[in-house]
Tab-separated table of C-alpha atoms in Angstrom:
chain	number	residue	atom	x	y	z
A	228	UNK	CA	0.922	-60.279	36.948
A	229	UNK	CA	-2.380	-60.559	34.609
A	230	UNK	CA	-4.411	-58.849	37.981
A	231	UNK	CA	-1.883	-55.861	37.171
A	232	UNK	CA	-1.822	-55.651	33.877
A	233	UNK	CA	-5.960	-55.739	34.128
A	234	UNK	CA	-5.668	-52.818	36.981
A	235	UNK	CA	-3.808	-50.280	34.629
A	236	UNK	CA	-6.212	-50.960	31.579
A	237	UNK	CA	-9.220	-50.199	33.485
A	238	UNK	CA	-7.180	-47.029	35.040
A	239	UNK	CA	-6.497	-46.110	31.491
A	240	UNK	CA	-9.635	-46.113	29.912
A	241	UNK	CA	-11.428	-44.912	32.891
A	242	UNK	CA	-9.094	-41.486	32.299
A	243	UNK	CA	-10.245	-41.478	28.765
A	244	UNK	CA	-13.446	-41.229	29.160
A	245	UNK	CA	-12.850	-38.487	31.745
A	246	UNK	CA	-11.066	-36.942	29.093
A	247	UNK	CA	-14.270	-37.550	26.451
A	248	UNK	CA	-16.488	-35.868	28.451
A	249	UNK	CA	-14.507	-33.142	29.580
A	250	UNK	CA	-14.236	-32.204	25.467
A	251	UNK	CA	-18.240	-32.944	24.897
A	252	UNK	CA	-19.059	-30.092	28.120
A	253	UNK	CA	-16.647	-27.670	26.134
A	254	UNK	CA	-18.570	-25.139	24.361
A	255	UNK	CA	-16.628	-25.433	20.993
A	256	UNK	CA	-18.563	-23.778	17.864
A	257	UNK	CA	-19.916	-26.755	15.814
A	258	UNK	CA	-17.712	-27.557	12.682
A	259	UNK	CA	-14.400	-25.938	14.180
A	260	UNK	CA	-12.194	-28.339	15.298
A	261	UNK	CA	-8.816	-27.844	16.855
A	262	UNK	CA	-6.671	-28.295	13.687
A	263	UNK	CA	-9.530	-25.592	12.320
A	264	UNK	CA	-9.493	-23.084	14.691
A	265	UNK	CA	-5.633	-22.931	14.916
A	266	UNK	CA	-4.868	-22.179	11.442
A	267	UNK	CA	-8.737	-20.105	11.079
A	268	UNK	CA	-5.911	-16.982	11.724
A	269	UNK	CA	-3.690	-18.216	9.183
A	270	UNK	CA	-5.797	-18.444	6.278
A	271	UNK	CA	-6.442	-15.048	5.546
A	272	UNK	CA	-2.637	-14.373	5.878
A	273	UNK	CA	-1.699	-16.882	3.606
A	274	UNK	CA	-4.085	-15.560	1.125
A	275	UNK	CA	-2.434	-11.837	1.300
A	276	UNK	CA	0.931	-13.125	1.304
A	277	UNK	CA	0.674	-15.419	-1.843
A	278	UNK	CA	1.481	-12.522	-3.951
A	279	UNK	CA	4.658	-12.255	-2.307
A	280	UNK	CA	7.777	-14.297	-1.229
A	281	UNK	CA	7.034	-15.112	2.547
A	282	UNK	CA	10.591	-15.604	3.093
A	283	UNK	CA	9.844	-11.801	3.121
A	284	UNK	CA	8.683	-11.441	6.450
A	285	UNK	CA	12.027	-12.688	7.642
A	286	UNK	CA	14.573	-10.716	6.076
A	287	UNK	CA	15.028	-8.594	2.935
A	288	UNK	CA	18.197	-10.195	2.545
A	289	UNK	CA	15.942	-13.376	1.226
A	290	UNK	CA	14.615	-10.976	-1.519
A	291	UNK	CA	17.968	-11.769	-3.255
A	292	UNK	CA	17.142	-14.504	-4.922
A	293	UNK	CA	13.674	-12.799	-6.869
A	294	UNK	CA	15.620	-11.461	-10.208
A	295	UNK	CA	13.935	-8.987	-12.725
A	296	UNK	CA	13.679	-10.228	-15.698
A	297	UNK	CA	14.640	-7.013	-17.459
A	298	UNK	CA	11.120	-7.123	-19.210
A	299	UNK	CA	9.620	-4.093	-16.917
A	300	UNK	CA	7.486	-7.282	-15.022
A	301	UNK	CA	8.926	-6.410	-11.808
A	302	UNK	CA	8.905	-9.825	-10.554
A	303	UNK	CA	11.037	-8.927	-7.797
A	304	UNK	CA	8.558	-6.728	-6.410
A	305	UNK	CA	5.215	-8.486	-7.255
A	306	UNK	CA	6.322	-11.895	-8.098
A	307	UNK	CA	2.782	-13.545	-8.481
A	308	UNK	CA	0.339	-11.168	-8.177
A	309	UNK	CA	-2.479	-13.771	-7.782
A	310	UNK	CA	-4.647	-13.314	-4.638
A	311	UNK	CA	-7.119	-15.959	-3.446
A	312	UNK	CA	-10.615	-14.315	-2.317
A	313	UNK	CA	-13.300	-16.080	-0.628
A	314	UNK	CA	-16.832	-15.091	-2.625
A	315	UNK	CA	-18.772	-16.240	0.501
A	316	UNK	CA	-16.950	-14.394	3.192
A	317	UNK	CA	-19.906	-12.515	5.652
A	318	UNK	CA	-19.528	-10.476	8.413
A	319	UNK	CA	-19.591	-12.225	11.968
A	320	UNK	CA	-23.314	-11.723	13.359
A	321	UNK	CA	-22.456	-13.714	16.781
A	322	UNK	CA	-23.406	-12.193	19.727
A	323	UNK	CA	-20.408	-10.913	21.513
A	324	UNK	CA	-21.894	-12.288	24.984
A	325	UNK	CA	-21.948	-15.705	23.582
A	326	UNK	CA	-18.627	-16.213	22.411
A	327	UNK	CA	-16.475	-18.995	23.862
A	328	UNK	CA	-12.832	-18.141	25.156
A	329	UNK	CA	-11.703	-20.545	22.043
A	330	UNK	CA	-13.819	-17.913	19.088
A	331	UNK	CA	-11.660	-15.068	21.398
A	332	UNK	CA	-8.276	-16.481	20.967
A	333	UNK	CA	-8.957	-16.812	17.128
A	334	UNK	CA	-10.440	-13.518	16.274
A	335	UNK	CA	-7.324	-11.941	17.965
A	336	UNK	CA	-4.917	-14.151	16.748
A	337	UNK	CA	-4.542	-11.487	13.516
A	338	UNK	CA	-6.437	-7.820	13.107
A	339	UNK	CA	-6.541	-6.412	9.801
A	340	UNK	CA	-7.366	-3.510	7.392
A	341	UNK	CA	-11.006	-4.336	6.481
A	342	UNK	CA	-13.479	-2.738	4.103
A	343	UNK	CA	-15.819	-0.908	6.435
A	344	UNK	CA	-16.565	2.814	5.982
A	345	UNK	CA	-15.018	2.131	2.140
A	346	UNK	CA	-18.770	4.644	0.978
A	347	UNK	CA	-18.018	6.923	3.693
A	348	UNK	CA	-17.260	10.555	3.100
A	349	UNK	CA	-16.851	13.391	5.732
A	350	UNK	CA	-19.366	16.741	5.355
A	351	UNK	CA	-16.479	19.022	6.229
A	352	UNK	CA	-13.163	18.323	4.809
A	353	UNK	CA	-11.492	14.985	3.331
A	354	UNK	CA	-8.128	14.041	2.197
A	355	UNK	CA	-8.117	11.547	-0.400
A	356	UNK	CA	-5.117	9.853	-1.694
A	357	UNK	CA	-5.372	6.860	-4.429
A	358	UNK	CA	-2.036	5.320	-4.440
A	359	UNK	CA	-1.677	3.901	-8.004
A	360	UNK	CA	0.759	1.358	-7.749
A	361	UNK	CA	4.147	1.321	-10.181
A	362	UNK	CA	2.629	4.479	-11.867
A	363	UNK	CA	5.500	6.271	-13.376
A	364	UNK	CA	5.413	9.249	-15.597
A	365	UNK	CA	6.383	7.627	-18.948
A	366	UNK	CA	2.812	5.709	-18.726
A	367	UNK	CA	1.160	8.534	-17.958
A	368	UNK	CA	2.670	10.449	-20.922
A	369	UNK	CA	1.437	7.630	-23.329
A	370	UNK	CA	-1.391	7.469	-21.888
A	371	UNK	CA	-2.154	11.074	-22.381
A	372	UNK	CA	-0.609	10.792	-25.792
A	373	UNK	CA	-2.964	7.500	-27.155
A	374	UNK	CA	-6.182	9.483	-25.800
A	375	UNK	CA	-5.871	13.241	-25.101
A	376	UNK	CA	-8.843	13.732	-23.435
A	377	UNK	CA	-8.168	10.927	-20.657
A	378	UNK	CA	-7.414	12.726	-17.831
A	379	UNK	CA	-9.439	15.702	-19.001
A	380	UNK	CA	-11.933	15.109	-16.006
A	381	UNK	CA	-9.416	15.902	-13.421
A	382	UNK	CA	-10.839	19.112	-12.537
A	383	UNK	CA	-8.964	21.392	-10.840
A	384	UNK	CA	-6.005	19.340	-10.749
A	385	UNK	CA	-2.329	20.109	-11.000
A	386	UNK	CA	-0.283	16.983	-13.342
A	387	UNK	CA	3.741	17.551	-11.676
A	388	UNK	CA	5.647	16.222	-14.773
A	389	UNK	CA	8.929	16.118	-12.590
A	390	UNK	CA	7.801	14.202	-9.360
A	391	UNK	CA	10.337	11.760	-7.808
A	392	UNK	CA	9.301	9.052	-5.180
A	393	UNK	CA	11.535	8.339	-2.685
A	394	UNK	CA	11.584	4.498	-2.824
A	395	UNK	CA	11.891	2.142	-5.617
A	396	UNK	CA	9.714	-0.434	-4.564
A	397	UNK	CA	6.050	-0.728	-2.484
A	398	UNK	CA	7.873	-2.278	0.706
A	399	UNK	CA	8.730	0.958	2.168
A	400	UNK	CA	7.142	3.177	-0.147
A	401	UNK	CA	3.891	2.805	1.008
A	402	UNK	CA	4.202	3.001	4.331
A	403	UNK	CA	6.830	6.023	3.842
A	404	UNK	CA	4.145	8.123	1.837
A	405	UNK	CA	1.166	6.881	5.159
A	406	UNK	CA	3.495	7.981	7.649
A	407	UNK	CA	5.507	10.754	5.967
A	408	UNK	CA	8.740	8.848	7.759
A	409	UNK	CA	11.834	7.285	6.664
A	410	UNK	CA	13.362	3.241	7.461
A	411	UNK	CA	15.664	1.331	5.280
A	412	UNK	CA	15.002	-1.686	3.522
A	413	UNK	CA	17.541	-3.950	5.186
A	414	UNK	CA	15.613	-4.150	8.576
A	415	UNK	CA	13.256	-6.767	9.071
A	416	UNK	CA	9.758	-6.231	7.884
A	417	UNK	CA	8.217	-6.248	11.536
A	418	UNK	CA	10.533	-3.969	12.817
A	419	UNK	CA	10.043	-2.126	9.596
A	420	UNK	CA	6.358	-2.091	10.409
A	421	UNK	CA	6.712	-1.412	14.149
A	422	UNK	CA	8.705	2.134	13.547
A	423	UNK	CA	6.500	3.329	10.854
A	424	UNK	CA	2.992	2.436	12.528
A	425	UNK	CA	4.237	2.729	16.435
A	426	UNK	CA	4.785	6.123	15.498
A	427	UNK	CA	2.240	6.793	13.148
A	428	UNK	CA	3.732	9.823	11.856
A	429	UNK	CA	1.428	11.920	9.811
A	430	UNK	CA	-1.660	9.769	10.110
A	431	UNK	CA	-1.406	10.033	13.981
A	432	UNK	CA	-1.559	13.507	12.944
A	433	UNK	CA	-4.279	13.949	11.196
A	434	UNK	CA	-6.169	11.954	13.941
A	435	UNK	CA	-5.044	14.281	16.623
A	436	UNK	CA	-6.516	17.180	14.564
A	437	UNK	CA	-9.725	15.488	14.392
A	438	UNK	CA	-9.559	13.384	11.123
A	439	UNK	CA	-11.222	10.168	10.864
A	440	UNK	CA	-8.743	8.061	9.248
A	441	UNK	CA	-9.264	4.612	6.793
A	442	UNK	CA	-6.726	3.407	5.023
A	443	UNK	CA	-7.226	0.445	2.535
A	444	UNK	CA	-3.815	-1.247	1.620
A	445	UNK	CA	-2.177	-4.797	1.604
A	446	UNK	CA	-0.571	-7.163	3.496
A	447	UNK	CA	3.006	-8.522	3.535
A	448	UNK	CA	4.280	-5.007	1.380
A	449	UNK	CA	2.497	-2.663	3.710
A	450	UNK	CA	1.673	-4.041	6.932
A	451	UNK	CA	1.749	-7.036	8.495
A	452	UNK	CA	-0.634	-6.412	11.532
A	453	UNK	CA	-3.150	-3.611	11.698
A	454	UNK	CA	-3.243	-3.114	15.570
A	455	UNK	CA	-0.595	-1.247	15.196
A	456	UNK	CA	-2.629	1.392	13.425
A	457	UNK	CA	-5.751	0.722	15.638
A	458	UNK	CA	-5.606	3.594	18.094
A	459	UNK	CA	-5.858	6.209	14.995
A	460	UNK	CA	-6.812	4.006	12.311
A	461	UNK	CA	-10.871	3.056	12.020
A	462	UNK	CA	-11.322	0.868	9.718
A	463	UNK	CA	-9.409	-2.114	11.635
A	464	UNK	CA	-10.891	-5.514	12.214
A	465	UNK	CA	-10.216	-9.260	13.291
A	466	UNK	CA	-10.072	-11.616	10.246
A	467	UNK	CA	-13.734	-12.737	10.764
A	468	UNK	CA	-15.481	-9.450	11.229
A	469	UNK	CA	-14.647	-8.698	7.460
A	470	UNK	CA	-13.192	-9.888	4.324
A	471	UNK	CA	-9.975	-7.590	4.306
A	472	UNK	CA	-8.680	-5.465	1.453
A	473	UNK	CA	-5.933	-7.577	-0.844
A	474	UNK	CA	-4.200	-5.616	-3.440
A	475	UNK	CA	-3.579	-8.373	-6.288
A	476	UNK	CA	-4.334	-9.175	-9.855
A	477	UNK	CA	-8.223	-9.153	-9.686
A	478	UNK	CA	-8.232	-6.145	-6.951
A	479	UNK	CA	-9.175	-3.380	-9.230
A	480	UNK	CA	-12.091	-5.507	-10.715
A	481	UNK	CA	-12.903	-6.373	-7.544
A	482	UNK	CA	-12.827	-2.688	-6.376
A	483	UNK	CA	-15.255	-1.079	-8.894
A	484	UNK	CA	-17.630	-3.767	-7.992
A	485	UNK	CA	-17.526	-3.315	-4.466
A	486	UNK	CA	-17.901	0.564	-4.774
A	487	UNK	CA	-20.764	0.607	-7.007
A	488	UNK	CA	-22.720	-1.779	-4.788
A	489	UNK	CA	-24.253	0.009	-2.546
A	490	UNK	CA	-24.388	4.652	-2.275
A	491	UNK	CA	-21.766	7.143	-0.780
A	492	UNK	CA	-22.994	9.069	1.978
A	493	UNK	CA	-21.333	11.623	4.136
A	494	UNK	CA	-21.047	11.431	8.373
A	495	UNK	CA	-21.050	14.431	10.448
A	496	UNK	CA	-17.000	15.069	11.204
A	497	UNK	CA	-14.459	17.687	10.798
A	498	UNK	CA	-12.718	15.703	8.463
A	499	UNK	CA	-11.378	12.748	7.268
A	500	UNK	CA	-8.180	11.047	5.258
A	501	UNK	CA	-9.198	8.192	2.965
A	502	UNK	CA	-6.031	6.008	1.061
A	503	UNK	CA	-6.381	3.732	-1.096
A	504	UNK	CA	-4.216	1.849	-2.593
A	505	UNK	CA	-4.588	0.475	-6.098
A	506	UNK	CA	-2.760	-2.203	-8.381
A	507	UNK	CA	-2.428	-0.075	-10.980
A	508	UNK	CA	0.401	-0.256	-13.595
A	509	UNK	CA	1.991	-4.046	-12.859
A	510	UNK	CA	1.625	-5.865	-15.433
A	511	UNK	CA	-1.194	-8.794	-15.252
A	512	UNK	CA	-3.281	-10.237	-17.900
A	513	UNK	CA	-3.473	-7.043	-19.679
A	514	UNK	CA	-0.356	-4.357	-20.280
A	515	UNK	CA	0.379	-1.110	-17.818
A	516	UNK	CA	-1.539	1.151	-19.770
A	517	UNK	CA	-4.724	-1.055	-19.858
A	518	UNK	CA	-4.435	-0.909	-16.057
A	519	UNK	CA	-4.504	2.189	-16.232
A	520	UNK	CA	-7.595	2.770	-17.777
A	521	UNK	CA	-8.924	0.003	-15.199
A	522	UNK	CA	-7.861	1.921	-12.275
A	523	UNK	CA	-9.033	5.486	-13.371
A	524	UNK	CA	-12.999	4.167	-14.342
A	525	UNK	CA	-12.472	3.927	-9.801
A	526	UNK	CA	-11.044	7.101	-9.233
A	527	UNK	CA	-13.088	8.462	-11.297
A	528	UNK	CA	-16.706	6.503	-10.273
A	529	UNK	CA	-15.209	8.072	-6.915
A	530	UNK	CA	-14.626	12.027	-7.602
A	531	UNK	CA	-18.556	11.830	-9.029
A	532	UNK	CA	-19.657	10.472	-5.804
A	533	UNK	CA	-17.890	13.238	-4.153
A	534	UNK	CA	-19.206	15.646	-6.222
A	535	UNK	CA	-23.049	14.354	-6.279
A	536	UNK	CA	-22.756	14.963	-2.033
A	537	UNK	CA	-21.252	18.177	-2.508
A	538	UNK	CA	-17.845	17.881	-0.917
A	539	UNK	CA	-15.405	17.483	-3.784
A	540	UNK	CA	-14.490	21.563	-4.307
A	541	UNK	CA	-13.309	21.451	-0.675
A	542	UNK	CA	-11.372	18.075	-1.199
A	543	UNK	CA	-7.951	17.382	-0.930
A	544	UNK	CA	-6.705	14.378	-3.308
A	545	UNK	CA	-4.196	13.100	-4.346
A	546	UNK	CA	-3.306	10.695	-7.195
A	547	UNK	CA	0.407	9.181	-7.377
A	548	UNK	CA	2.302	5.931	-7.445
A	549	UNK	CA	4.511	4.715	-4.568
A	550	UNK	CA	7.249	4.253	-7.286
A	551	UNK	CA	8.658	4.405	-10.653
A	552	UNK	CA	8.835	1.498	-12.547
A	553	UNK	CA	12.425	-0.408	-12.460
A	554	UNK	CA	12.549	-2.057	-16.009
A	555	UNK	CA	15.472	-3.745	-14.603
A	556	UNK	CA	16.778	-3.996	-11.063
A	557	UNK	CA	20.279	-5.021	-12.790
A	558	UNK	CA	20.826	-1.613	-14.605
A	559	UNK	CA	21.845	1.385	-12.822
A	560	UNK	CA	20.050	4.483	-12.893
A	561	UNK	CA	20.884	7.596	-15.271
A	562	UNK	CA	21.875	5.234	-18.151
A	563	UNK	CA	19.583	4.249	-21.237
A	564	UNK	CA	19.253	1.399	-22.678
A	565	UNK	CA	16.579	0.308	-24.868
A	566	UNK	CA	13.118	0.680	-23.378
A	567	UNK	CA	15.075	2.026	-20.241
A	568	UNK	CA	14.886	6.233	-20.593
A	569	UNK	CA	17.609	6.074	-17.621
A	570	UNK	CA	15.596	8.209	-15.012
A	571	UNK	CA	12.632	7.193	-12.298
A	572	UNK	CA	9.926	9.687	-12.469
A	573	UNK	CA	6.454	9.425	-10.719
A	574	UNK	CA	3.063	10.201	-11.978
A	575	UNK	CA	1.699	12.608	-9.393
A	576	UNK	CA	-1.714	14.602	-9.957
A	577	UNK	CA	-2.709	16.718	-6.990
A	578	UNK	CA	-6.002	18.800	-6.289
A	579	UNK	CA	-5.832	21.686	-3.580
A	580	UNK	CA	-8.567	22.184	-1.656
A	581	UNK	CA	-10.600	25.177	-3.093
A	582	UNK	CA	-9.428	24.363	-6.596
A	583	UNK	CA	-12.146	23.272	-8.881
A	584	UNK	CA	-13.951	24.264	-11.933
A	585	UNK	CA	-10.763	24.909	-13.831
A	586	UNK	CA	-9.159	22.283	-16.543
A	587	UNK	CA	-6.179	20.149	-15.795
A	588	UNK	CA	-2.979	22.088	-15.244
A	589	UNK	CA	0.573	21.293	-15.940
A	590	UNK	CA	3.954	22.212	-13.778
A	591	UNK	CA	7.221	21.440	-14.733
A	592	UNK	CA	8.185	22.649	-10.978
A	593	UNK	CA	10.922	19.859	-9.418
A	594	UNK	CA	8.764	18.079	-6.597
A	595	UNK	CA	9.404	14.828	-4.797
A	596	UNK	CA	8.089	13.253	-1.778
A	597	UNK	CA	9.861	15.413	0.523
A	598	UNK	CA	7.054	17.885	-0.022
A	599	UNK	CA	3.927	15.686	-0.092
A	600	UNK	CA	2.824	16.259	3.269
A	601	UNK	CA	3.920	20.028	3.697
A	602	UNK	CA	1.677	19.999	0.671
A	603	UNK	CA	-1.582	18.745	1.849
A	604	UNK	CA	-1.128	20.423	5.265
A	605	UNK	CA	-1.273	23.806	3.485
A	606	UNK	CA	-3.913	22.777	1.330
A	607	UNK	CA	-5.888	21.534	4.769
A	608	UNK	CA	-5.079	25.054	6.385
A	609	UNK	CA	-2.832	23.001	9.137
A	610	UNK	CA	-0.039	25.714	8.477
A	611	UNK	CA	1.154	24.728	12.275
A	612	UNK	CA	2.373	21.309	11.058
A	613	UNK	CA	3.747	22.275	7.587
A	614	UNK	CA	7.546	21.330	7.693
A	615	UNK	CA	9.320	22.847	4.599
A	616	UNK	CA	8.006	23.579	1.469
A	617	UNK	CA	4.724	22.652	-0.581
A	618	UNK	CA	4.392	22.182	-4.155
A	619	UNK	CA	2.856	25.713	-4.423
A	620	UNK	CA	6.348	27.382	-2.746
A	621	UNK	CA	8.767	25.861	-5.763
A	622	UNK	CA	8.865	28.059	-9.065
A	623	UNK	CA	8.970	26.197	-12.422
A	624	UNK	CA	12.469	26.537	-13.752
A	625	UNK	CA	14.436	25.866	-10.444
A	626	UNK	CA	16.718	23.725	-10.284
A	627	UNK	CA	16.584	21.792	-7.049
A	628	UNK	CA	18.517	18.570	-5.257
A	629	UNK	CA	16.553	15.694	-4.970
A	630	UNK	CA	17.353	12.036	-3.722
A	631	UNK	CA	16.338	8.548	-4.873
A	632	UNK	CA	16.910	5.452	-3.126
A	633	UNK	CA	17.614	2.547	-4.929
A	634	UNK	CA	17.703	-1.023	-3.863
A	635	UNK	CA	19.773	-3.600	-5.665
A	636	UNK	CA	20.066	-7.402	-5.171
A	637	UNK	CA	22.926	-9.152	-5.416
A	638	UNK	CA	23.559	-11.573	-8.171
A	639	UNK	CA	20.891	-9.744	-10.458
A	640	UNK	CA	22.014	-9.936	-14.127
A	641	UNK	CA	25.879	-8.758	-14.591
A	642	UNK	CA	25.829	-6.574	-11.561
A	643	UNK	CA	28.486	-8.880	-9.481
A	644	UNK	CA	27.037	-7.096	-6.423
A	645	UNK	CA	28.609	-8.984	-3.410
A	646	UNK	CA	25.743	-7.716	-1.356
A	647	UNK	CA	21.780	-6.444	-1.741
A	648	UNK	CA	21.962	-2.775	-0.917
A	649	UNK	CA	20.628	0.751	-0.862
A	650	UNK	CA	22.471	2.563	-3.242
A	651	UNK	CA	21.516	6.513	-3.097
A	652	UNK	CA	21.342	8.923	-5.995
A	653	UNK	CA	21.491	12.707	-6.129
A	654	UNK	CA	19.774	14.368	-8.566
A	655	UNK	CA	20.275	17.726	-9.758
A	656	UNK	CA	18.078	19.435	-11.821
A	657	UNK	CA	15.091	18.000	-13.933
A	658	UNK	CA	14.734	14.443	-13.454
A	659	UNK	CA	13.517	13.637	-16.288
A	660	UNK	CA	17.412	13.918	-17.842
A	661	UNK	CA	19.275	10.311	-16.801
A	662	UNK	CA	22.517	12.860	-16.885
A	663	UNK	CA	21.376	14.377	-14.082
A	664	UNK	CA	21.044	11.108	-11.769
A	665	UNK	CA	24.353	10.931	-10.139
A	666	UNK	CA	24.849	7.974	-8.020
A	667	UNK	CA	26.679	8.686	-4.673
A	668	UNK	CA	26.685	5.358	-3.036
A	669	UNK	CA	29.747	3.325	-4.242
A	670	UNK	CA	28.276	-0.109	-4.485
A	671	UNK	CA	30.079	-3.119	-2.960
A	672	UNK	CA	31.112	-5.615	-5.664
A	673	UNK	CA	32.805	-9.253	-5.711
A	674	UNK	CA	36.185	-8.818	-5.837
């Protein structure tokens, strides 16, 4: 009995050594460990995503339980807007022939939307759209009221003072406005994600024309994994090859910083669609206006770059939120009440290609995001893929139908909604006029 018990010990640690030096002959990077390399892909995700419930990525249904305040904070939307950047990130400088299998299986484990080409311009033409976020009309007006000559330096743009989005919030509304297509918000996220970037819509467009396409957005709200966009999309990346872009509470800052470091320049192309997406009018630290003023010193450090390497009169851009701001998400649409006018109207400044040297304009025409796209296509002279009308083929003075799509939770203050839903609205005629928002979804409530 003790001659067996003495046989197996020997057996055993005989196969742990084995084991020992099968581990030492790996070639694993020094200072990555197992545990390290496994979550290495997670960090950065969990970074993007702390702004945002991740119960997210599951289900919009789990949104139900992130109420509004009624204070025009929007915590349903951007609950903590507090993003987690790493000062000492650097790009990779491994050589590709030297990586292990192990360094492979991390790098693809997430690609992302990364920084690179963010000074690039094209000689020929660009598109550029800054996506301010939550930038509705009402803080533009005050804005323009509080300092007058503010958005004097627009040149040669149009300000549409009856523009309706056609989401309430940044998860679709972003990737709507990319993509120029339509998905519901009671999908899942991924297969949200998977329609809208499979596809490609518009962008895969542009890229089919020629365009060189970057697009620098967030996580978690806009994407959750960039190889979808890879095949039209340049500015993808794995997680080590470059700190990614992270819309959050010090992104702006951050921004300015990061454009001013270094010079534009321009790359021989026939053209090419820059977005950019910026925090703009959540509230933070300071109030929505403030932000504002934040996020225009970048749009505007930007149009001087473009017109210092002489390709701003030929520039398409566009400047626009991805939706109104919902004061409350328990009060329905087209009634006031208190700081609530009773309407969701979007900010939306555009520049046609051609136009410059002329002071800001003003139209009162009734746009919406139907026409965005048919917009720049004309301005671009792609008159093949225009689909309806542009901005320029609706006449101040005509009243139009336009929808909205609103998303409610369930249980938010004294609604008694026995589900979260899309309720629709109809509006006819100006939108600034709550009277005019007529809500054609019944809404199902506890009975």
């Amino acid at each position: 009995m003790m001659k067996f018990v003495f046989d197996k010990r020997v057996v055993s640690v005989l196969i742990s050594l084995v084991m020992m030096l099968s581990l030492v002959s790996c070639d694993v990077p020094e200072g990555i460990g197992s545990e390290e390399s496994a979550s290495l892909g997670e960090e950065s995700l969990g970074t993007s995503e702390s702004m945002s419930d991740t119960s997210e990525t599951e289900d919009l249904s789990t949104q139900d339980t992130q109420i509004s305040d009624g204070t025009g904070s929007d915590v349903s939307e951007h609950e903590n807007d507090t993003t987690v950047k790493d000062e000492d990130s650097t790009t990779d400088e491994t050589d590709p022939l030297e990586e292990t299998t192990e360094e492979k299986i991390v790098l693809d484990e997430e690609m992302v939307l990364t920084y690179e080409n963010l000074h690039e311009l094209s000689s020929g033409k660009n598109i550029v759209i800054f996506l301010v976020d939550r930038f509705d009309a009402k803080y533009y007006r005050k804005m323009e009221k509080k300092h007058p000559d503010f958005f004097e330096g627009l040149d040669g743009f149009t300000y549409y003072n009856d523009y309706t989005s056609l989401h309430c919030r940044t998860y679709p509304g972003v990737a709507s406005i990319l993509t120029n297509l339509e998905h519901d918000y009671t999908s899942k996220k991924a297969n949200a994600f998977d329609y809208f970037y499979s596809n490609g819509g518009t962008m895969r467009t542009l890229h089919d024309h020629g365009y060189t396409l970057n697009v620098y957005t967030e996580t978690s709200y806009v994407y959750n994994d960039a190889t979808l966009m890879s095949e039209y999309v340049s500015n993808t990346g794995y997680v080590s090859l470059s700190e990614e872009f992270l819309v959050g509470a010090d992104a702006t800052v951050d921004l300015l910083e990061r454009i001013k470091s270094r010079d534009f320049y321009t790359v021989d192309s026939k053209g090419q669609f820059t977005f950019i997406h910026l925090y703009g009018c959540h509230n933070t630290d300071k109030n929505s206006y403030e932000n504002i003023e934040d996020t225009f010193e970048i749009i505007y450090y930007y149009i001087e770059q473009m017109k210092t390497l002489g390709v701003y009169d030929d520039a398409t851009i566009v400047i626009t939120g991805d939706h109104a701001a919902a004061l409350s998400d328990s009060k329905y649409i087209g009634k006031a009440n208190g700081s609530d006018d009773g309407t969701r109207v979007t900010a939306m400044l555009f520049k046609r290609s051609g136009d410059s040297g002329s002071s800001l304009r003003r139209s009162e025409a009734q746009v919406s995001q139907d026409e965005l796209w048919a917009t720049i296509f004309e301005s671009e002279g792609m008159l093949s893929e225009k689909k309806g009308d542009s901005f320029f083929d609706i006449p101040e003075g005509e009243d139009r139908e336009r929808r909205y799509l609103f998303y409610m939770y369930k249980n938010a203050k004294n609604n008694n909604l026995k589900y979260s839903q899309v309720i629709e609205y109809k509006i006819t005629g100006t939108a600034n006029d709550p009277a005019n928002w007529q809500m054609i979804t019944t809404p199902v409530t506890t009975e």
